[in-house]
Coordinates of C-alpha atoms in Angstrom, one line a residue:
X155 CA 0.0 0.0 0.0
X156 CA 2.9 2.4 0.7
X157 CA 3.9 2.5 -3.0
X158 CA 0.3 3.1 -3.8
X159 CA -0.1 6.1 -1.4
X160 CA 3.3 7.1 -2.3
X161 CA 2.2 7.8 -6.2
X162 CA -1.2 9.0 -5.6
X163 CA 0.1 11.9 -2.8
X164 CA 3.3 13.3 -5.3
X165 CA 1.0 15.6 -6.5
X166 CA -0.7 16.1 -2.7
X167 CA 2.0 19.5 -2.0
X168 CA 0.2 21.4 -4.9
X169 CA -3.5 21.6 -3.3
X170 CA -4.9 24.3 -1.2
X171 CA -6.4 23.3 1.9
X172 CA -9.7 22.7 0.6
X173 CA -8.7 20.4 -2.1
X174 CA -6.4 18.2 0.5
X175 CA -9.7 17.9 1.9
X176 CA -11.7 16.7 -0.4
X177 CA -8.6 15.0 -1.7
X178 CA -8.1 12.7 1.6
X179 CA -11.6 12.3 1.9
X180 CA -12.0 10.3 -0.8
X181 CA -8.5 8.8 0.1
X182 CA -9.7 7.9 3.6
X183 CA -13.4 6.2 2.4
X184 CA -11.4 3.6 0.8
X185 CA -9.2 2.7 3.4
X186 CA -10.0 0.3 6.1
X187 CA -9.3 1.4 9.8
X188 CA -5.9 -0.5 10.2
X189 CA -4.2 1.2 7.1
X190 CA -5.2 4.6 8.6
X191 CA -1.9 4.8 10.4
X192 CA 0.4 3.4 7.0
X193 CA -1.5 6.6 5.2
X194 CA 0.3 9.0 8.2
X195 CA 3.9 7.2 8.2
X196 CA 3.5 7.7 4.1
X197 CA 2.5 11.7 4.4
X198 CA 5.8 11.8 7.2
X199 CA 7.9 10.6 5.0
X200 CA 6.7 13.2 2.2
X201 CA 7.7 15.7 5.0
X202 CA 3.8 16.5 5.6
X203 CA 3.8 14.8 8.7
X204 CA 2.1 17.2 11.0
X205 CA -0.9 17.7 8.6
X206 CA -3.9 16.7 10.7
X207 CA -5.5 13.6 8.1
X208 CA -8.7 13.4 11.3
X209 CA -9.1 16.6 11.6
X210 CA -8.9 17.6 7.7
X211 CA -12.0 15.1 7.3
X212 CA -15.8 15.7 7.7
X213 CA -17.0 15.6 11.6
X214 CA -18.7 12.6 11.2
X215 CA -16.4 10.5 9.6
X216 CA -13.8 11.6 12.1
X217 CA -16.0 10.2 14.6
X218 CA -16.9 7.1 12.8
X219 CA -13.1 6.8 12.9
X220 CA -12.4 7.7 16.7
X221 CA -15.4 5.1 17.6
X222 CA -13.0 2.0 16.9
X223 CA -10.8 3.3 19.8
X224 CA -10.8 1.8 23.6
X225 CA -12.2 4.0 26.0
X226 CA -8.3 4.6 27.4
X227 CA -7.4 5.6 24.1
X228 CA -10.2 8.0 23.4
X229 CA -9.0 9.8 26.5
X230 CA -5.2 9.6 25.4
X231 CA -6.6 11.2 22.0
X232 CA -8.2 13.9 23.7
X233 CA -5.1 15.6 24.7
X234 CA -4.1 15.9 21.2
X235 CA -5.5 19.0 20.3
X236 CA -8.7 20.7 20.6
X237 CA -10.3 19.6 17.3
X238 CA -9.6 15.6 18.6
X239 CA -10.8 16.8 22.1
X240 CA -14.0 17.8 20.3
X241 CA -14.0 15.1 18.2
X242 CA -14.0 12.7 21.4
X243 CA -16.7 14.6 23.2
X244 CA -18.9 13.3 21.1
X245 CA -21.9 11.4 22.5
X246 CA -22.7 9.1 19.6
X247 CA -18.8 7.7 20.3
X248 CA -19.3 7.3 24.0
X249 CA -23.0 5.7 23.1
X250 CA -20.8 3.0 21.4
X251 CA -18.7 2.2 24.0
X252 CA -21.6 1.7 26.8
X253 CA -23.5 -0.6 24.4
X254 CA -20.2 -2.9 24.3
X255 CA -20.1 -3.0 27.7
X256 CA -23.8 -3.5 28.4
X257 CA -23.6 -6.3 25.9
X258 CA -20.4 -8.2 27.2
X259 CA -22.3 -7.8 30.6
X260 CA -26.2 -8.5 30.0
X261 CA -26.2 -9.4 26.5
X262 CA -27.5 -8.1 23.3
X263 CA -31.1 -7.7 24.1
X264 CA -30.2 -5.2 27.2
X265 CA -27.8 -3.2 24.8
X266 CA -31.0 -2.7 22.4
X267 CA -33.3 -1.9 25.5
X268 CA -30.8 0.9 26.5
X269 CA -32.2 4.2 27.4
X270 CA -30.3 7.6 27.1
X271 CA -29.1 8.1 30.6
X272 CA -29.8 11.5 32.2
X273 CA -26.1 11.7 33.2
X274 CA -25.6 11.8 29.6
X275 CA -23.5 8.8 27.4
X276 CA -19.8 9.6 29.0
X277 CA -20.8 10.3 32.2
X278 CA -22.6 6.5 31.9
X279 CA -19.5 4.9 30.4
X280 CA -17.2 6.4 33.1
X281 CA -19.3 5.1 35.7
X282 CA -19.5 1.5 33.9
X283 CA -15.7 1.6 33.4
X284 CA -14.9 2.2 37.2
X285 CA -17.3 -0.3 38.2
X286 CA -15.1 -2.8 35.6
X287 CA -11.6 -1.7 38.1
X288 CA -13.5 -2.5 41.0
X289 CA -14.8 -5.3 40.0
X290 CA -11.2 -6.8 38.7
X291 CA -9.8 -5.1 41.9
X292 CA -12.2 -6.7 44.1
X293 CA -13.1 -3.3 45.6
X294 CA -16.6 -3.6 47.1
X295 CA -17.8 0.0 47.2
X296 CA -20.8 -0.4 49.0
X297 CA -22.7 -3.0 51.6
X298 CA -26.5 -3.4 52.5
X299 CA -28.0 -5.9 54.4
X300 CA -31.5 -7.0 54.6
X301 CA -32.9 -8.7 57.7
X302 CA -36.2 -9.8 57.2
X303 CA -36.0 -13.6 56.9
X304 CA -35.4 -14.8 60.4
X305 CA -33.8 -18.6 59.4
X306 CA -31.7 -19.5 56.7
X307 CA -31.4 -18.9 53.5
X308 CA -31.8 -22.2 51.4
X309 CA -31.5 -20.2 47.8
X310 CA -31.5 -17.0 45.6
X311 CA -31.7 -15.9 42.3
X312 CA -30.8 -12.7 41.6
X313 CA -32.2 -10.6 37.7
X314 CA -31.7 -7.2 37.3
X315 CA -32.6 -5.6 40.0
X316 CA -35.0 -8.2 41.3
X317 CA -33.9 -10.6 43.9
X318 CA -35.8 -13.3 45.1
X319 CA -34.5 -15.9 48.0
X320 CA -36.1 -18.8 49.8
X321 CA -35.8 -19.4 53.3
X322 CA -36.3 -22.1 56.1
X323 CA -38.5 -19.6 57.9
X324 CA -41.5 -20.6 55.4
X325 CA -41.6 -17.7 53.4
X326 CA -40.3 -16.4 49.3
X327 CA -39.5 -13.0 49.5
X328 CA -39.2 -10.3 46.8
X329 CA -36.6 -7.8 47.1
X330 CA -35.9 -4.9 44.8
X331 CA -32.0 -5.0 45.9
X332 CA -31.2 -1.0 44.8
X333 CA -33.9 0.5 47.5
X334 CA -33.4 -2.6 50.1
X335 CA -37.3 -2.9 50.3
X336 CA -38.9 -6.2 50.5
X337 CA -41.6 -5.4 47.5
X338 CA -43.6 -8.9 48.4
X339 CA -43.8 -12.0 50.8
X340 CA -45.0 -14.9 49.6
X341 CA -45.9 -17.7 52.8
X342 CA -45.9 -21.0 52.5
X343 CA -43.7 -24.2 54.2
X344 CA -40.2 -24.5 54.2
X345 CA -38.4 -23.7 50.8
X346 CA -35.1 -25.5 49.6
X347 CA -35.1 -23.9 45.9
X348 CA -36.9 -20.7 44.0
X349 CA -36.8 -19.0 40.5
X350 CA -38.2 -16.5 38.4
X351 CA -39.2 -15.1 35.2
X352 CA -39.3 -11.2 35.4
X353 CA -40.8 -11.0 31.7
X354 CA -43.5 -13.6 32.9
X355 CA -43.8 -11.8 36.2
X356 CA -44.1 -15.5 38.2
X357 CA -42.2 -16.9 41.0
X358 CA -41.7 -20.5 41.4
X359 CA -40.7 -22.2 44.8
X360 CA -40.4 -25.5 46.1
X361 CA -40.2 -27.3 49.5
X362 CA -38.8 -29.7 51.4
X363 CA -42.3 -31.2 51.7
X364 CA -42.4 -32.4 47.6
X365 CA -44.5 -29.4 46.8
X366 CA -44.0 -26.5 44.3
X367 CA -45.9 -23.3 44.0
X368 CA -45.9 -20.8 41.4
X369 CA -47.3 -17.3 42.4
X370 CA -47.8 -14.1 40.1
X371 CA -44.8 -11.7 41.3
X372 CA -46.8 -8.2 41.4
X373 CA -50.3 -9.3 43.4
X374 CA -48.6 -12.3 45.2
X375 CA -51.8 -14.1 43.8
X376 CA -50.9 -18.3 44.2
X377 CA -51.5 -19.5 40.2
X378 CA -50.6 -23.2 40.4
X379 CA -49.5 -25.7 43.4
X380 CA -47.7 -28.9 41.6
X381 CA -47.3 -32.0 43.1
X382 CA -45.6 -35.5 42.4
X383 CA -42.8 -36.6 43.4
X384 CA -42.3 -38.5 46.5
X385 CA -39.3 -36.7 48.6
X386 CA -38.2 -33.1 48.6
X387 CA -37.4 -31.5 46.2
X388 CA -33.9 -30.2 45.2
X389 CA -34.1 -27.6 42.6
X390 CA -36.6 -25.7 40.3
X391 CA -36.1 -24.1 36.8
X392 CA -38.1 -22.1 35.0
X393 CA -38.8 -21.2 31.5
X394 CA -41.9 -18.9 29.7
X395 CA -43.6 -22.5 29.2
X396 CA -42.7 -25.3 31.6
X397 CA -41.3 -25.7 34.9
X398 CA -39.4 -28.7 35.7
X399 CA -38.2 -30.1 39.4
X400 CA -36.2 -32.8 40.6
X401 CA -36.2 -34.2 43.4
X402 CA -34.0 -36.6 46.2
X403 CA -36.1 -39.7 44.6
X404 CA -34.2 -39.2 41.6
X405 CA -37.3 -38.1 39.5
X406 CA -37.4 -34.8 36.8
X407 CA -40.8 -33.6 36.6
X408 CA -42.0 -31.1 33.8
X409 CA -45.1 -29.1 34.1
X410 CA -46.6 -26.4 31.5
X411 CA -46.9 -24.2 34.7
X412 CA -49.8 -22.5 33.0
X413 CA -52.0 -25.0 32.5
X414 CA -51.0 -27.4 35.4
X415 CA -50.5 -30.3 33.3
X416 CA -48.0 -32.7 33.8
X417 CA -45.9 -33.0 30.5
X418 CA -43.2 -35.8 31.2
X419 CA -41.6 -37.6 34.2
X420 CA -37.7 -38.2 33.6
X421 CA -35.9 -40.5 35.7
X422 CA -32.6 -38.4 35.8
X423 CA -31.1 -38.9 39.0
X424 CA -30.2 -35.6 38.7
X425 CA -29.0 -33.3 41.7
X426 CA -29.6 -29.9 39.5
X427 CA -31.0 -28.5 36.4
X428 CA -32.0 -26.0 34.3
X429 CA -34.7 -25.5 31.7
X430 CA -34.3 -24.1 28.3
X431 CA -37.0 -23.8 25.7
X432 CA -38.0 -27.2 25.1
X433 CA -34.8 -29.1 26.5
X434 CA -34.0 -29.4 30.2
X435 CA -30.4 -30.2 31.4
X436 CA -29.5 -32.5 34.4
X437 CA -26.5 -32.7 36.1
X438 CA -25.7 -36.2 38.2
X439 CA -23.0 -37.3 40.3
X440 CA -21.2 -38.4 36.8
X441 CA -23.0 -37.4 33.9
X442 CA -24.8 -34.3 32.4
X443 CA -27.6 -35.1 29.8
X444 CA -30.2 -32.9 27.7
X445 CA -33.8 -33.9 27.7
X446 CA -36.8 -33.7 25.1
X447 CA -39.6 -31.9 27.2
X448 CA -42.5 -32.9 24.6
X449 CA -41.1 -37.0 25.0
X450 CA -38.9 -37.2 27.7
X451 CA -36.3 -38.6 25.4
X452 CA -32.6 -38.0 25.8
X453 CA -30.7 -36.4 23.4
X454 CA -27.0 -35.6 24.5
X455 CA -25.4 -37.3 27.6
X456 CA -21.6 -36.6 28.0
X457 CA -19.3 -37.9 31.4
X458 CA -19.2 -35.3 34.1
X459 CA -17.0 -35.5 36.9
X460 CA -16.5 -32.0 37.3
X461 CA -18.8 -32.1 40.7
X462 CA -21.3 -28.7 41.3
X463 CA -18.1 -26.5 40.3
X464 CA -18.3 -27.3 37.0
X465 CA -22.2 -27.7 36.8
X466 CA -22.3 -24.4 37.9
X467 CA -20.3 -22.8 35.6
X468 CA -21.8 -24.9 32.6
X469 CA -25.1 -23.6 33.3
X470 CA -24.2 -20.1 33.8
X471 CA -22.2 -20.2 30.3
X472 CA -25.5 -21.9 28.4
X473 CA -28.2 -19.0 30.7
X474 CA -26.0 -16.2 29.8
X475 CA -26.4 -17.2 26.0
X476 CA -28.8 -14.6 24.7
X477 CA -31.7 -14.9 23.0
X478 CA -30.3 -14.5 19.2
X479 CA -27.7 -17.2 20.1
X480 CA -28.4 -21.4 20.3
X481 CA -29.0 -23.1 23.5
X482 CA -29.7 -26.6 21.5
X483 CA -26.2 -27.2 20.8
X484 CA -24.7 -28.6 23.9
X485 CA -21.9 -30.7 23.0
X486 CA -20.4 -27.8 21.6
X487 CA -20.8 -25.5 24.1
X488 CA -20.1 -27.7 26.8
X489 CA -16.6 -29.0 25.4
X490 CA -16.0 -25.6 25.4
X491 CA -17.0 -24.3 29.4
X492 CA -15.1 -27.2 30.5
X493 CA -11.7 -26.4 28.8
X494 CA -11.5 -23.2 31.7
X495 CA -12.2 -25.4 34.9
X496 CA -8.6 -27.4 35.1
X497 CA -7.5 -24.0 37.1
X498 CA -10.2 -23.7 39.6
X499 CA -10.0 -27.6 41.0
X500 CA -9.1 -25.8 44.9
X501 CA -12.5 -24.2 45.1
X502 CA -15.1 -27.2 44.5
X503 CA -15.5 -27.2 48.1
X504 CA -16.4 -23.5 48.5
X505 CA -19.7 -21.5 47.7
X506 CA -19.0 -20.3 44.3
X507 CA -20.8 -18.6 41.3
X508 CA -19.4 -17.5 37.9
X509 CA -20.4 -14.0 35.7
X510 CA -19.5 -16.1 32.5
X511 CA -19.8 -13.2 30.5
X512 CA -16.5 -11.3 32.2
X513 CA -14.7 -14.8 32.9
X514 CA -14.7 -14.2 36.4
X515 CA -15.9 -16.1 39.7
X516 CA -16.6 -15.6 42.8
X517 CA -15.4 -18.0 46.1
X518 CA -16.4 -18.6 49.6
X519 CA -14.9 -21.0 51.6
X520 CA -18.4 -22.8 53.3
X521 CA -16.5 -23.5 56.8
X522 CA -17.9 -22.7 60.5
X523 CA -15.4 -20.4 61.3
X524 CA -14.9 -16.6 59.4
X525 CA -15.4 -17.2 55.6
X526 CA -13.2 -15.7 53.2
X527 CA -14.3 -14.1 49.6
X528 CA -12.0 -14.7 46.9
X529 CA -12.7 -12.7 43.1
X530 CA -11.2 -15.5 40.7
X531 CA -10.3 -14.2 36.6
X532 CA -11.1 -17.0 34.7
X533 CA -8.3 -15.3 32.4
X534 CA -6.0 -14.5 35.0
X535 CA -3.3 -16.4 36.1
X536 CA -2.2 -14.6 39.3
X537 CA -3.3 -15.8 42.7
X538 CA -7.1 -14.7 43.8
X539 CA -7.4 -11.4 44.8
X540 CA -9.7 -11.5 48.2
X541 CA -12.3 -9.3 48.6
X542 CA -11.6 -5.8 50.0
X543 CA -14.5 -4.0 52.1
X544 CA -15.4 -0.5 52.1
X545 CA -13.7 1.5 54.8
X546 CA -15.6 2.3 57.9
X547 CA -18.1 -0.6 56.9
X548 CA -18.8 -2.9 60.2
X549 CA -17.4 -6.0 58.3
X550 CA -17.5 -8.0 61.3
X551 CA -21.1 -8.1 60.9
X552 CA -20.5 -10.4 57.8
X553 CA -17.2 -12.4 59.1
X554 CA -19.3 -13.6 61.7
X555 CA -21.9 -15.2 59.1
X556 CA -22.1 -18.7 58.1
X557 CA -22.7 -18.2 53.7
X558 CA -25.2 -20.4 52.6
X559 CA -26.1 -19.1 49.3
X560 CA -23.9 -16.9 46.5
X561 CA -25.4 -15.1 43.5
X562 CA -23.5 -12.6 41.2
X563 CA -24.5 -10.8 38.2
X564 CA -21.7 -8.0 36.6
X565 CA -21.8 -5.5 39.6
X566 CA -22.8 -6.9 42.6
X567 CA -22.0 -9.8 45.3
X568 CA -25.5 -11.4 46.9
X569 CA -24.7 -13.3 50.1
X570 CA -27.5 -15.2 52.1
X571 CA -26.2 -16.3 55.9
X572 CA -27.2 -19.4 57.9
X573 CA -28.8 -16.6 60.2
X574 CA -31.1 -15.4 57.6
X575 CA -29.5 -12.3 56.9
X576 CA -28.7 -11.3 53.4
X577 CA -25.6 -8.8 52.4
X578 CA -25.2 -7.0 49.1
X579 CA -21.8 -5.9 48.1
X580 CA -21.9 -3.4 45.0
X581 CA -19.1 -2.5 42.9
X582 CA -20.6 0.4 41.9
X583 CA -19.1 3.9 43.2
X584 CA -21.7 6.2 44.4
X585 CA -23.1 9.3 42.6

């Protein structure tokens, strides 16, 4: 290409300054962005080195330019000159860069949902970006607890901004985890295992009594009580159609919750699972396999000996698919989630839970005396970074817990204790 440019530019030193313009414009539509910097080295060595190619060129191709930058580059830019400092205040460029984030972190239905912030689009990415050092850092910005269960907390699912847990104190509760308030209590016996479906507004819940209730989330309202098997039950999964159990008899049970009807009964020996579209997956002591919800049939077993460790970060990677992207294609994707678990062998006896999105985890060790959390990089070979606390935060509140439960999504820790308590650590700084 240097020859090229070379040729075309010998007769570049006889143009005004209008005609460079329009002359690099057209010069610049036909590169791509990688041969950009070739195009400078070959005006240097024509001695026309300091002529500004980005800043010679129409506003909005400069930006359309600048947008292929890292935010750490856009700010390096900046200090240029004060046409690039323009050119990088531009919101359309910092738009950009909080849509990659929001779609590495919730996918790419949140990054199409995404409203113009108030703070404005830089102000939004500075605040995402911060949250990203903490996060790596393990720099917990913030704590909150909530106290209302009074035994402990068997499980918790945490979506957006909803939180729901389960509790040996006979109660589901609803919490809407950035105001602390309990938004709805839902009574019933004593529950090992809950989900929900924000865009379905139901909660499903399940006891140690073989039961499992599904309730509407905003009027509390009970829609369906399912029963079958014949011993508790172990975990619950929901999707828009079904909802499927399985239980310590060894049984998988799938429901259309909205009907009631019973659609299959698996037997699956399976100690967790989770539902997706018209497949369930089971995990067991050694194998995972994928069911037919419509026949019951199995259609992909593969050996597992990878215990809950690895069952947990298999299902996070396959629920953090979105929408636009297969979940039917499990061999695949599980050779894949199982490549990264060789490294984290040391923390199958902790409490643990993955963002599979960021390659990251989160440890606890699950023993009697003061637990530790450990932020893992999936990516990262250094040693775990443990988890700093807020200064001035009463952290002996939370060494003093027993963890039972640990949920994560990209910007917040969700801890539920033995006592019932529940402690939120955020990674975002406050406004």
């Amino acid at each position: 290409m240097q020859n090229e440019v070379a040729g075309i530019l010998s007769r570049f030193k006889s143009l005004d300054r209008e005609k460079r313009k329009v002359f690099l414009l057209s010069l610049v539509e036909e590169c791509d962005p990688h041969e950009i910097f070739t195009l400078q080295q070959v005006l240097e060595s024509k001695g026309l080195g300091r002529f500004d190619i980005i800043g010679a060129l129409p506003p909005e191709l400069a930006v359309k330019i600048f947008a292929f930058l890292s935010g750490k580059e856009l700010c390096t830019c900046r200090e240029v000159c004060k046409t690039w400092m323009n050119i990088t205040n531009e919101s359309t460029i910092w738009r950009l860069k909080c849509l990659e984030l929001l779609y590495v972190n919730k996918g790419i239905t949140a990054a199409q949902n995404l409203n113009i912030p108030k703070e404005g689009w830089k102000k939004l990415y500075q605040k995402q970006y911060r949250r990203e050092i903490n996060w790596n850092n393990g720099q917990v910005q913030t704590i909150k607890f909530l106290r209302d269960h009074t035994e402990r907390v068997t499980d918790a699912k945490l979506k957006e901004n909803i939180l729901v847990t389960g509790s040996a104190d006979r109660t589901v509760r609803i919490w809407n985890i950035e105001t602390g308030e309990c938004i709805r209590t839902l009574c019933g016996n004593s529950f090992s295992c809950v989900d929900f479906l924000i865009e379905e507004k139901i909660v499903a819940a399940s006891t140690f009594f073989r039961a499992s209730f599904i309730w509407n989330m905003e009027t509390g309202d009970l829609i369906r009580e399912l029963k079958g098997h014949v011993s508790a039950v172990r975990c619950i999964s929901l999707s828009r159609s079904y909802v499927a159990s399985c239980a310590f008899d060894g049984s998988l049970i799938v429901w259309n919750w909205k009907t009631g009807e019973k659609i299959t009964t698996i037997l699956a020996e399976a100690t967790a699972i989770r539902i997706f579209n018209n497949t369930v997956l089971s995990h067991s002591n050694s194998s995972i396999k994928a069911f037919d919800i419509l026949n019951g049939n199995c259609i992909f077993s593969t050996a597992f000996n990878e215990g809950q460790l690895g069952w947990s970060y298999v299902q996070n990677y396959l629920s953090s698919k979105s929408a636009e992207e297969s979940t039917n294609e499990f061999p695949d994707q599980i050779v894949l989630s199982l490549n990264i678990l060789n490294t984290l062998r040391n923390y199958s006896n902790s409490l643990h839970n993955f963002d599979t999105r960021r390659g990251r985890m989160v440890c606890a060790s699950n023993q009697q005396s003061s637990d530790i959390l450990q932020l893992i990089l999936l990516n990262d070979t250094g040693r775990p970074k443990e988890i700093v606390y807020p200064k001035g935060t009463s952290t002996d509140i939370l060494n003093k817990e027993i963890f039972r439960t640990l949920s994560i999504d990209h910007r917040r820790i969700i801890i539920g204790c033995l006592s019932g308590t529940i402690a939120i650590l955020d990674f975002d700084e406050e406004s």
